[in-house]
PDB file of C-alpha atoms in Angstrom:
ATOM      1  CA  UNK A   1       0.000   0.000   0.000  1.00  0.00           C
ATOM      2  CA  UNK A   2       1.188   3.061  -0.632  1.00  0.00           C
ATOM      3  CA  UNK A   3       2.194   5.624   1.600  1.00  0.00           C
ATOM      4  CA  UNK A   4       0.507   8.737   2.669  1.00  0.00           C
ATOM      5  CA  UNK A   5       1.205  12.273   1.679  1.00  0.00           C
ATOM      6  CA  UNK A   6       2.032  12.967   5.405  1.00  0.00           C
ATOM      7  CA  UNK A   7       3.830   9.421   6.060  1.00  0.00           C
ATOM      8  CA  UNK A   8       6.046  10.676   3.218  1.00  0.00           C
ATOM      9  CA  UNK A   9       7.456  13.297   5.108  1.00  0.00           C
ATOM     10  CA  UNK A  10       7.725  11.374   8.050  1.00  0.00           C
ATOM     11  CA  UNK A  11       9.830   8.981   6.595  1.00  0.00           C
ATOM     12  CA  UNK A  12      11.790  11.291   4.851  1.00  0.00           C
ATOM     13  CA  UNK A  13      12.096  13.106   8.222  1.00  0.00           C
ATOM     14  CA  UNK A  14      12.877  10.104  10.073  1.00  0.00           C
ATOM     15  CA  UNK A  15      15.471   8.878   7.114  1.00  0.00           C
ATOM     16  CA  UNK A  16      17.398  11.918   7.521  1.00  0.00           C
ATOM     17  CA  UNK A  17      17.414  11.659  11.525  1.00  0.00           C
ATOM     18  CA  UNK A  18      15.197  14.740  12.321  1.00  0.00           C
ATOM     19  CA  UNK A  19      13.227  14.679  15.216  1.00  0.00           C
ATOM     20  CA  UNK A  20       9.971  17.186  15.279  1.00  0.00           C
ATOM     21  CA  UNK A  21      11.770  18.964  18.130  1.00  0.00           C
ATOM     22  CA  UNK A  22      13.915  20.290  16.222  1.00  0.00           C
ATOM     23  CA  UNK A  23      11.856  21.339  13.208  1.00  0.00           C
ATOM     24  CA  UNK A  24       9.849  22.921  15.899  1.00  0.00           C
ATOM     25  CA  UNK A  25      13.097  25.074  16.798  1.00  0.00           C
ATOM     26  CA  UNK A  26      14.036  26.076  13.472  1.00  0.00           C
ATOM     27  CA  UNK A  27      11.067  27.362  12.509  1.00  0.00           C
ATOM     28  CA  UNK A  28       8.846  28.574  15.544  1.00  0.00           C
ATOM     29  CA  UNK A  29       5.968  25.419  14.338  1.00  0.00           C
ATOM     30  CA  UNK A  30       4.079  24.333  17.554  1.00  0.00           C
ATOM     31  CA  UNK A  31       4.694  20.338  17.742  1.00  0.00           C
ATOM     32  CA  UNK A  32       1.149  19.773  17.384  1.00  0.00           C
ATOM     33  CA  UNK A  33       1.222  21.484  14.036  1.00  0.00           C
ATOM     34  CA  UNK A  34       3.650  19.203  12.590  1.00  0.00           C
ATOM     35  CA  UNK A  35       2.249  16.122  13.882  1.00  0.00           C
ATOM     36  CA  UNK A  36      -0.656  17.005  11.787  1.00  0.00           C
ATOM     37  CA  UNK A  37       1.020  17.876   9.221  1.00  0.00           C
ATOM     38  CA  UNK A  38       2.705  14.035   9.192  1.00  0.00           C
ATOM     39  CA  UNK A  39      -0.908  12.297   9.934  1.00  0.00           C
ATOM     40  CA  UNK A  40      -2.933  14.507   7.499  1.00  0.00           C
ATOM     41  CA  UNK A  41      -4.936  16.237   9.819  1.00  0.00           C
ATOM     42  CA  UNK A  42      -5.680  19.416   7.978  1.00  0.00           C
ATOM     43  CA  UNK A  43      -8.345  20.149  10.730  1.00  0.00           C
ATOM     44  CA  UNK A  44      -5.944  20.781  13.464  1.00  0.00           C
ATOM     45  CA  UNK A  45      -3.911  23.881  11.489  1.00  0.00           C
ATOM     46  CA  UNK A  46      -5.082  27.086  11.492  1.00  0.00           C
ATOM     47  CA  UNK A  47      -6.076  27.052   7.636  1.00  0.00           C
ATOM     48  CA  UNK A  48      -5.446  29.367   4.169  1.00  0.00           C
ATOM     49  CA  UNK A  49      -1.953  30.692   3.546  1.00  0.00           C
ATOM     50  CA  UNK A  50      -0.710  29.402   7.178  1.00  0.00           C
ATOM     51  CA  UNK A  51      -1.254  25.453   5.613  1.00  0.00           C
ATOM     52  CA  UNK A  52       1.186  25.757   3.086  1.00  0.00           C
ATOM     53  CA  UNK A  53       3.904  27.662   4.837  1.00  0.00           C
ATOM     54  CA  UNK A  54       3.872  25.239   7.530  1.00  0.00           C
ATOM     55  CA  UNK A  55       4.520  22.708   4.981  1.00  0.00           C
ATOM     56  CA  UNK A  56       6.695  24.586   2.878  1.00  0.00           C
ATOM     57  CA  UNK A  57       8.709  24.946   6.308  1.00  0.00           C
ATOM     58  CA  UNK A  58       8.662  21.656   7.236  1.00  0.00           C
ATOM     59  CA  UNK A  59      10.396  20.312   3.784  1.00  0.00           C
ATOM     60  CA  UNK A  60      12.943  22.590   3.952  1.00  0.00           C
ATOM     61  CA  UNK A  61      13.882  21.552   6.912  1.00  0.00           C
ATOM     62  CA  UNK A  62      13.683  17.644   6.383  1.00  0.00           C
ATOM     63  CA  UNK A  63      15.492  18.793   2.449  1.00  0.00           C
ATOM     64  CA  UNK A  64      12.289  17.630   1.153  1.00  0.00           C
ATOM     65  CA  UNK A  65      11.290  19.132  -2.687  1.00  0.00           C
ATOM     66  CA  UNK A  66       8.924  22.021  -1.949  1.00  0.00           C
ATOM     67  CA  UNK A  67       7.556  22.290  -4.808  1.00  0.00           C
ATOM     68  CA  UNK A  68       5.996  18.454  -4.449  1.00  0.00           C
ATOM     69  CA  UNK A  69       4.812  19.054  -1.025  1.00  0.00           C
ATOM     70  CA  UNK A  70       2.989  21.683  -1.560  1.00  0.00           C
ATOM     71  CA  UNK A  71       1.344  19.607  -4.577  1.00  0.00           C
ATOM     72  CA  UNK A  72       0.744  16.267  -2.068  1.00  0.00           C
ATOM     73  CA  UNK A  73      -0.718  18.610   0.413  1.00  0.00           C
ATOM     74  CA  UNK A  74      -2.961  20.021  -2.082  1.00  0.00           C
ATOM     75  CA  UNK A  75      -3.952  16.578  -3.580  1.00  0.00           C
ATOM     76  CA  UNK A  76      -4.038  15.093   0.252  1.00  0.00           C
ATOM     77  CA  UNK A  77      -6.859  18.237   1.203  1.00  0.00           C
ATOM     78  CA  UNK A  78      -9.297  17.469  -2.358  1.00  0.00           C
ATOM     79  CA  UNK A  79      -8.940  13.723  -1.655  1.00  0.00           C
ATOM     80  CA  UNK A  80     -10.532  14.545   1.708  1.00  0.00           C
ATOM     81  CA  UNK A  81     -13.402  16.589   0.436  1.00  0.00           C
ATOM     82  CA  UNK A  82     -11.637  19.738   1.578  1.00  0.00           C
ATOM     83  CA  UNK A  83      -9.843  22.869  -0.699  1.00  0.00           C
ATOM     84  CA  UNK A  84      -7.678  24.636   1.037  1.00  0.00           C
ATOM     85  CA  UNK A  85      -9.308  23.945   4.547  1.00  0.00           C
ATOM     86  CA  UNK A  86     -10.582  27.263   6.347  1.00  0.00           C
ATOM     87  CA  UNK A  87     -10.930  27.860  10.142  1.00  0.00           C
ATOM     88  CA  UNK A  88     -10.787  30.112  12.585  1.00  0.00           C
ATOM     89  CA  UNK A  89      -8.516  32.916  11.915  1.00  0.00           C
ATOM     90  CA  UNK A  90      -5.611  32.335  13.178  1.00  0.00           C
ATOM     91  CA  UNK A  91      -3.118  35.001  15.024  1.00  0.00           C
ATOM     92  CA  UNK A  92       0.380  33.696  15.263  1.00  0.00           C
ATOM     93  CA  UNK A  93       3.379  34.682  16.575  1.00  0.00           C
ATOM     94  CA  UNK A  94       4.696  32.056  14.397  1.00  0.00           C
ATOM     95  CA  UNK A  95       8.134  32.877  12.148  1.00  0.00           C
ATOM     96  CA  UNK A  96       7.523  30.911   8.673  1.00  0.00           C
ATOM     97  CA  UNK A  97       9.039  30.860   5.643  1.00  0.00           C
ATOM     98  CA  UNK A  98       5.854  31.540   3.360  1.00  0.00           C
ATOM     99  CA  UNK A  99       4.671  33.965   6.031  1.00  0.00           C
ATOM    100  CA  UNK A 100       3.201  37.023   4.943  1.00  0.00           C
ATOM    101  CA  UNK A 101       1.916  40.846   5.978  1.00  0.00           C
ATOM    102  CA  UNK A 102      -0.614  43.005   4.936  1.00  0.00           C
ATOM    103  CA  UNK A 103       0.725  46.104   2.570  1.00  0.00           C
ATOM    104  CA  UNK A 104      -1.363  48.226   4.876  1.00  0.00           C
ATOM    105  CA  UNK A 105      -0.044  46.832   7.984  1.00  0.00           C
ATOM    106  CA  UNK A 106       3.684  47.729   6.639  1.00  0.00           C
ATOM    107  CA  UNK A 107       2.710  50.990   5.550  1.00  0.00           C
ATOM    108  CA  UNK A 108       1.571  52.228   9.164  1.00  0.00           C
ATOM    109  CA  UNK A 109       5.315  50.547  10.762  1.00  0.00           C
ATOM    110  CA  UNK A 110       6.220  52.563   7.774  1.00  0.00           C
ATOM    111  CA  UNK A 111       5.420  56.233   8.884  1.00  0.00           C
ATOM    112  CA  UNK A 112       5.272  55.354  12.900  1.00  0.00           C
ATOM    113  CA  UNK A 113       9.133  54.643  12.715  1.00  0.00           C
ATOM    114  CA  UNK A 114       9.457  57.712  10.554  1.00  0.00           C
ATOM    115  CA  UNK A 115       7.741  59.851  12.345  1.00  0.00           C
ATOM    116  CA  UNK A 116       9.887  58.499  15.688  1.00  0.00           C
ATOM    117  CA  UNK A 117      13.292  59.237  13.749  1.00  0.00           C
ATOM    118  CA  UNK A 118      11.830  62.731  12.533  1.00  0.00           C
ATOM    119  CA  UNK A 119      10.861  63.447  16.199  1.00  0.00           C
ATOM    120  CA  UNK A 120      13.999  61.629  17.685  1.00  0.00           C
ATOM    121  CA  UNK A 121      15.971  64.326  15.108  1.00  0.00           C
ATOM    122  CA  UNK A 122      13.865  67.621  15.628  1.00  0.00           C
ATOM    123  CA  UNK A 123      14.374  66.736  19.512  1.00  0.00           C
ATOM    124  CA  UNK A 124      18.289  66.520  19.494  1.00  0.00           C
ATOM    125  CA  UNK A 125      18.632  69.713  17.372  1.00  0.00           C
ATOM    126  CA  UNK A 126      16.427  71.415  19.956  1.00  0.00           C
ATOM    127  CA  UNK A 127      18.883  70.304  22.457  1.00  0.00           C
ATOM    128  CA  UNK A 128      22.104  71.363  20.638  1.00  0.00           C
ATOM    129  CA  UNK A 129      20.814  74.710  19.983  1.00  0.00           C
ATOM    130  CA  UNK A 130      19.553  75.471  23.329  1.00  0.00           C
ATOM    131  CA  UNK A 131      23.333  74.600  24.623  1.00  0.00           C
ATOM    132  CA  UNK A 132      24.639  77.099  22.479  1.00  0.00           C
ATOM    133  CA  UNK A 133      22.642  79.660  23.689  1.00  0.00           C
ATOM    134  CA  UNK A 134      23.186  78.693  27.231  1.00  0.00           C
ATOM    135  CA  UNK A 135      26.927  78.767  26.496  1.00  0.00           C
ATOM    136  CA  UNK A 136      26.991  82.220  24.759  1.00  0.00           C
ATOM    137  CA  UNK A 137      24.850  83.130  27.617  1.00  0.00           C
ATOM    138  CA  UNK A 138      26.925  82.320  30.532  1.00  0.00           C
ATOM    139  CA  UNK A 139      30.136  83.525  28.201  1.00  0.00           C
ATOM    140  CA  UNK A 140      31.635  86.575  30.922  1.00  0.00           C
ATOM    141  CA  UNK A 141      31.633  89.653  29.491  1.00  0.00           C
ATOM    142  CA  UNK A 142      34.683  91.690  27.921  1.00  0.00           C
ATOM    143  CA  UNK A 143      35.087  94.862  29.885  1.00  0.00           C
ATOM    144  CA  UNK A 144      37.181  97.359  27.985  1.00  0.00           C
ATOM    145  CA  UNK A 145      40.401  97.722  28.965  1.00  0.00           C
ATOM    146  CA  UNK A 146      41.353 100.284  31.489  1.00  0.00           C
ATOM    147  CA  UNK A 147      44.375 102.970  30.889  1.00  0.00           C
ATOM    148  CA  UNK A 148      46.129 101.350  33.627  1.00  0.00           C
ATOM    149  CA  UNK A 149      46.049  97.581  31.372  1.00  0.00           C
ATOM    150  CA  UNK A 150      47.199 100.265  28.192  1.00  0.00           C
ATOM    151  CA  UNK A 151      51.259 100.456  27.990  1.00  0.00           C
ATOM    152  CA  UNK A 152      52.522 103.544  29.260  1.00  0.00           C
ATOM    153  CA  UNK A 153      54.399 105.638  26.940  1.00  0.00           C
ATOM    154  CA  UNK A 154      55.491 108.569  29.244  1.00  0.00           C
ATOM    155  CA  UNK A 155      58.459 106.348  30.697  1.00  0.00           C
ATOM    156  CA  UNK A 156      59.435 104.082  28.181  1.00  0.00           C
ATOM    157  CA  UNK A 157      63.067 105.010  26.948  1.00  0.00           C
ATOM    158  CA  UNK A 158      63.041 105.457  23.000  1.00  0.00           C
ATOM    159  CA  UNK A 159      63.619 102.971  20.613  1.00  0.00           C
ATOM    160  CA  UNK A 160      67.272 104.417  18.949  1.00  0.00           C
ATOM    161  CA  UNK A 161      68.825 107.090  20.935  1.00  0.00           C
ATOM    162  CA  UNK A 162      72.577 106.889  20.000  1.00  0.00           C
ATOM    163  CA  UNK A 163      72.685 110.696  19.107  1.00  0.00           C
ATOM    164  CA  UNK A 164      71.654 111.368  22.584  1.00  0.00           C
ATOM    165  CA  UNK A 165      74.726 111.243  25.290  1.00  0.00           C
ATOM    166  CA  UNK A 166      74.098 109.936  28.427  1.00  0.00           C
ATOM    167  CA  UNK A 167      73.567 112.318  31.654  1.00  0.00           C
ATOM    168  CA  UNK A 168      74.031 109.826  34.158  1.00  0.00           C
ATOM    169  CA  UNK A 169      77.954 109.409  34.956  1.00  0.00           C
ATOM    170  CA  UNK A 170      78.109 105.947  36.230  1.00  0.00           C
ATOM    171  CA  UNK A 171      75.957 105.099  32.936  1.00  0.00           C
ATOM    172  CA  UNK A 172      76.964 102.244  31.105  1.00  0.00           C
ATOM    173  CA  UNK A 173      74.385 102.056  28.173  1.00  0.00           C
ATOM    174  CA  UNK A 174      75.465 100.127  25.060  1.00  0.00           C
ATOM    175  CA  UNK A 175      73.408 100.488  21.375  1.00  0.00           C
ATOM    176  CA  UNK A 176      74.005  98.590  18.838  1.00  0.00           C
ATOM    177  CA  UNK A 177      72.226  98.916  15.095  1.00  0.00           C
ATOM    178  CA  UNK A 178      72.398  97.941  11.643  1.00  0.00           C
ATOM    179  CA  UNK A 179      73.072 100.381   9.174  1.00  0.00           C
ATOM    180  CA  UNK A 180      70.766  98.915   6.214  1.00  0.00           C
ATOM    181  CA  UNK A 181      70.840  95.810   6.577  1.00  0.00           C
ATOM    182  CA  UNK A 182      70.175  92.498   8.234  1.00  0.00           C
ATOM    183  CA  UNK A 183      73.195  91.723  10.883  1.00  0.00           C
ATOM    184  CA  UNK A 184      73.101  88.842  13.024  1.00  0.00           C
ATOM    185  CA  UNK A 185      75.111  89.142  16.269  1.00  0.00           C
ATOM    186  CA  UNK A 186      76.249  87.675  19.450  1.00  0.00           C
ATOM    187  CA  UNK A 187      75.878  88.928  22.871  1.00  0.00           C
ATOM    188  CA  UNK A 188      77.543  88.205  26.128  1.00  0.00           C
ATOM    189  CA  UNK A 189      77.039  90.456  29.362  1.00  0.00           C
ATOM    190  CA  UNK A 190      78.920  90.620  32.207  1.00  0.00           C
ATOM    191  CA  UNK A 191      79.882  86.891  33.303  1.00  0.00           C
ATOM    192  CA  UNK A 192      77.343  85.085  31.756  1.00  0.00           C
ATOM    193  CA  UNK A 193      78.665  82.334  30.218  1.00  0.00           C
ATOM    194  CA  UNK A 194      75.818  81.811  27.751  1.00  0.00           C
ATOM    195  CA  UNK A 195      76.023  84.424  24.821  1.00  0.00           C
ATOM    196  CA  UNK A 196      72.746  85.546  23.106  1.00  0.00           C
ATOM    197  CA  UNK A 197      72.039  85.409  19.487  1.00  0.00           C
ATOM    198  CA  UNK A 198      70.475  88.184  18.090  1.00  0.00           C
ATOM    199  CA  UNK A 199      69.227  88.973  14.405  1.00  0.00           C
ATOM    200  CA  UNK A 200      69.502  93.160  14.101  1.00  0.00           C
ATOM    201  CA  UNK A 201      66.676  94.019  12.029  1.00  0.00           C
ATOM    202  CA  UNK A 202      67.899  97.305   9.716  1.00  0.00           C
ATOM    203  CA  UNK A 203      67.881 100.544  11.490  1.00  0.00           C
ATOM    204  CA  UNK A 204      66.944  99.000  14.633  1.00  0.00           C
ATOM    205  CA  UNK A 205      69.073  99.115  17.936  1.00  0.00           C
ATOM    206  CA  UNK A 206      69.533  96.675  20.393  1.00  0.00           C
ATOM    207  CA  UNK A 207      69.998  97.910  23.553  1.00  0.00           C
ATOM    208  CA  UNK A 208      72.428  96.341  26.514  1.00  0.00           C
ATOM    209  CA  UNK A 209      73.098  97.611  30.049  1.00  0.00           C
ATOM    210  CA  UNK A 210      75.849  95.559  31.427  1.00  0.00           C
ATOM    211  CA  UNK A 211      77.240  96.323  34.910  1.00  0.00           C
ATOM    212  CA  UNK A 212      80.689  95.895  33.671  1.00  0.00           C
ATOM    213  CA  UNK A 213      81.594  94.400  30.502  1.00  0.00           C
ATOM    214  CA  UNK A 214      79.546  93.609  27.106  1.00  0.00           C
ATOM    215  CA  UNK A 215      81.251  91.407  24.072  1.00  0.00           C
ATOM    216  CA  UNK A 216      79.684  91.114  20.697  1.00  0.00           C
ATOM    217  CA  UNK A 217      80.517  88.565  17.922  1.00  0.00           C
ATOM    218  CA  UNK A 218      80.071  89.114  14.694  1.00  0.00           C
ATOM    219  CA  UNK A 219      81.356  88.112  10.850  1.00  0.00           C
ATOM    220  CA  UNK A 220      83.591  90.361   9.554  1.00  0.00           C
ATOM    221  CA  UNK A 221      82.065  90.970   6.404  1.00  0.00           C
ATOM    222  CA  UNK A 222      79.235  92.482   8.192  1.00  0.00           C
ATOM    223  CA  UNK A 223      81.856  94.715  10.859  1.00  0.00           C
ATOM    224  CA  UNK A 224      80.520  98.096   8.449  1.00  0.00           C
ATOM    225  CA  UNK A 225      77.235  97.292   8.960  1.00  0.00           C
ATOM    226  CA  UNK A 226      77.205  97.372  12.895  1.00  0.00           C
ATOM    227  CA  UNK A 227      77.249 100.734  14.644  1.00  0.00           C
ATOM    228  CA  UNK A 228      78.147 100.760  18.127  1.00  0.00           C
ATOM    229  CA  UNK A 229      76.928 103.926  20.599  1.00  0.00           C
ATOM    230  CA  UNK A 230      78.618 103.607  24.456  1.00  0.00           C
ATOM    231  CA  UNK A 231      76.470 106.178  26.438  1.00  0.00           C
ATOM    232  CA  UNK A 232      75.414 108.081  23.400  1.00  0.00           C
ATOM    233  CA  UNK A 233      78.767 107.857  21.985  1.00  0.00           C
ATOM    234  CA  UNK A 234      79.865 106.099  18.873  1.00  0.00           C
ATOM    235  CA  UNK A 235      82.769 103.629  19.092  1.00  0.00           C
ATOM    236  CA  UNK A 236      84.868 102.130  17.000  1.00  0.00           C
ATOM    237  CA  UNK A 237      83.752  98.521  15.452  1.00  0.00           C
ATOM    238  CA  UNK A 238      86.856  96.414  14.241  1.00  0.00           C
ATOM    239  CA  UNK A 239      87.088  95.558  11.046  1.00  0.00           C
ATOM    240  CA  UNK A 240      89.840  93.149  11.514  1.00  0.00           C
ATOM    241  CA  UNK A 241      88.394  91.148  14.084  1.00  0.00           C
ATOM    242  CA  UNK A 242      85.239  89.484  14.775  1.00  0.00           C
ATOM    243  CA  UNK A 243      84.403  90.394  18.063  1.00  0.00           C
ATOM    244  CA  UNK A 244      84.368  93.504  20.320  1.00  0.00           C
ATOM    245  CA  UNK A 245      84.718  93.896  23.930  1.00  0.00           C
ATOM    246  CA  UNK A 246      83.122  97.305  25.510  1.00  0.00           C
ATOM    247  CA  UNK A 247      84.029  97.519  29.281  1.00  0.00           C
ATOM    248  CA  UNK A 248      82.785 100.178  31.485  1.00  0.00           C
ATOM    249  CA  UNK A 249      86.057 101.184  32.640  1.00  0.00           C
ATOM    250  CA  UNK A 250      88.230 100.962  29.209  1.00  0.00           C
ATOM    251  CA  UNK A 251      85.180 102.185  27.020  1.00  0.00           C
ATOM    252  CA  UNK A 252      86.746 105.412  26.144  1.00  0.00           C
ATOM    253  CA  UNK A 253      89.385 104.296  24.124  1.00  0.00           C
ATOM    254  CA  UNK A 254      87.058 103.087  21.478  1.00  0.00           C
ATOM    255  CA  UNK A 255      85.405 106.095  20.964  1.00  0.00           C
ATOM    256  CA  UNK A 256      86.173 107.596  17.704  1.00  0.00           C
ATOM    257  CA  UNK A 257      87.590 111.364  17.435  1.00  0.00           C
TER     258      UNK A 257
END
């Protein structure tokens, strides 16, 4: 005699080592369901579309030809009397293969999780721009500044005053400038083992005030360049050397006619 529709599958099921447990697992099909399924009890499924994804979920599992069990289960329902057998709707949290939703039903998820994200969106820009505005609220205020924050002018001593001698007897003021031209020079003062580098911009002087002594290095191509005031007084730069040493004692004899 030949086998059922629904003993088909079980075979094929039971050939392949599958137990209904784990159809169940795979694809969210209440037991009950798929013992129908195997004895042909159409009655106990909930009916329409749900029928044939069950079984169309079932096969795959089992590697059974889809295609032919949806035609068995068709031919198994007319032999019975029944077309596509109808019951009770049927709500299911089921997860199917064949498993379908209304276009309506999509549409509404549609424009709900649009309208969250649009809201979710308008929401965080609120946010951001009310922090800014707290921010440039709470920013303190510039007050102008005061003439006692302005530099003072009335006591600065000017910038290049080699034409003007010093008044001060125990002044030791030294002045140094480049006569149009870029000269870059070395400064030591006093003791201080660690001479200065300076770049002489043109027409600029560079003031020292040493307590005692005041050496500058220099290249020698550049000795015509330099001009060298001692208290308002020029001085002689070498020529043949690269280097000049201006003490406060000895100063004198450097001074040009």
């Amino acid at each position: 005699m030949a086998a059922s529709f629904g003993e088909e599958l079980r075979l094929a099921r039971e050939a392949r080592g599958i137990t209904l447990r784990h159809i169940s697992d795979q694809t969210r099909i209440s037991i009950r369901y798929l013992e129908a399924i195997e004895a042909n009890d159409y009655k106990r499924l909930p009916g329409g579309i749900f029928n044939r994804s069950f079984i169309k979920a079932y096969a795959k599992q089992i590697g059974f030809d889809e295609k032919v069990a949806i035609e068995g289960y068709l031919r198994t329902a007319r032999e019975q009397g029944e077309d596509e057998v109808s019951t009770t709707p049927y709500k299911s949290h089921v997860y199917t293969d064949g498993g379908s939703r209304s276009p309506l039903i999509t549409l509404l998820l549609t424009v709900l999780i649009l309208a969250v994200l649009s809201l979710g969106v308008y929401a965080g820009l609120h946010w951001y721009q009310r922090r800014g505005a707290a921010s440039e609220n709470s920013a303190p205020p510039q007050t102008p500044a005061t003439n006692s924050q302005q530099p003072s002018t009335s006591t600065a001593p000017p910038t290049n005053s080699a034409t003007a001698p010093a008044t001060d007897a125990n002044a030791f003021r030294v002045e140094v400038t480049a006569r149009g031209e870029t000269v870059w020079v070395s400064a030591q003062v006093d003791d201080n083992k660690k001479a200065r580098g300076i770049l002489l911009q043109p027409d600029k002087a560079e003031r020292f005030e040493p307590a005692e002594r005041l050496k500058i290095q220099y290249a020698a191509t550049k000795a015509k360049a330099l001009e060298v005031t001692v208290n308002g007084r020029k001085a002689q730069v070498p020529t043949d050397k690269t280097e000049m040493v201006i003490t406060k004692e000895g100063y004198e004899q450097l001074l040009q006619p």
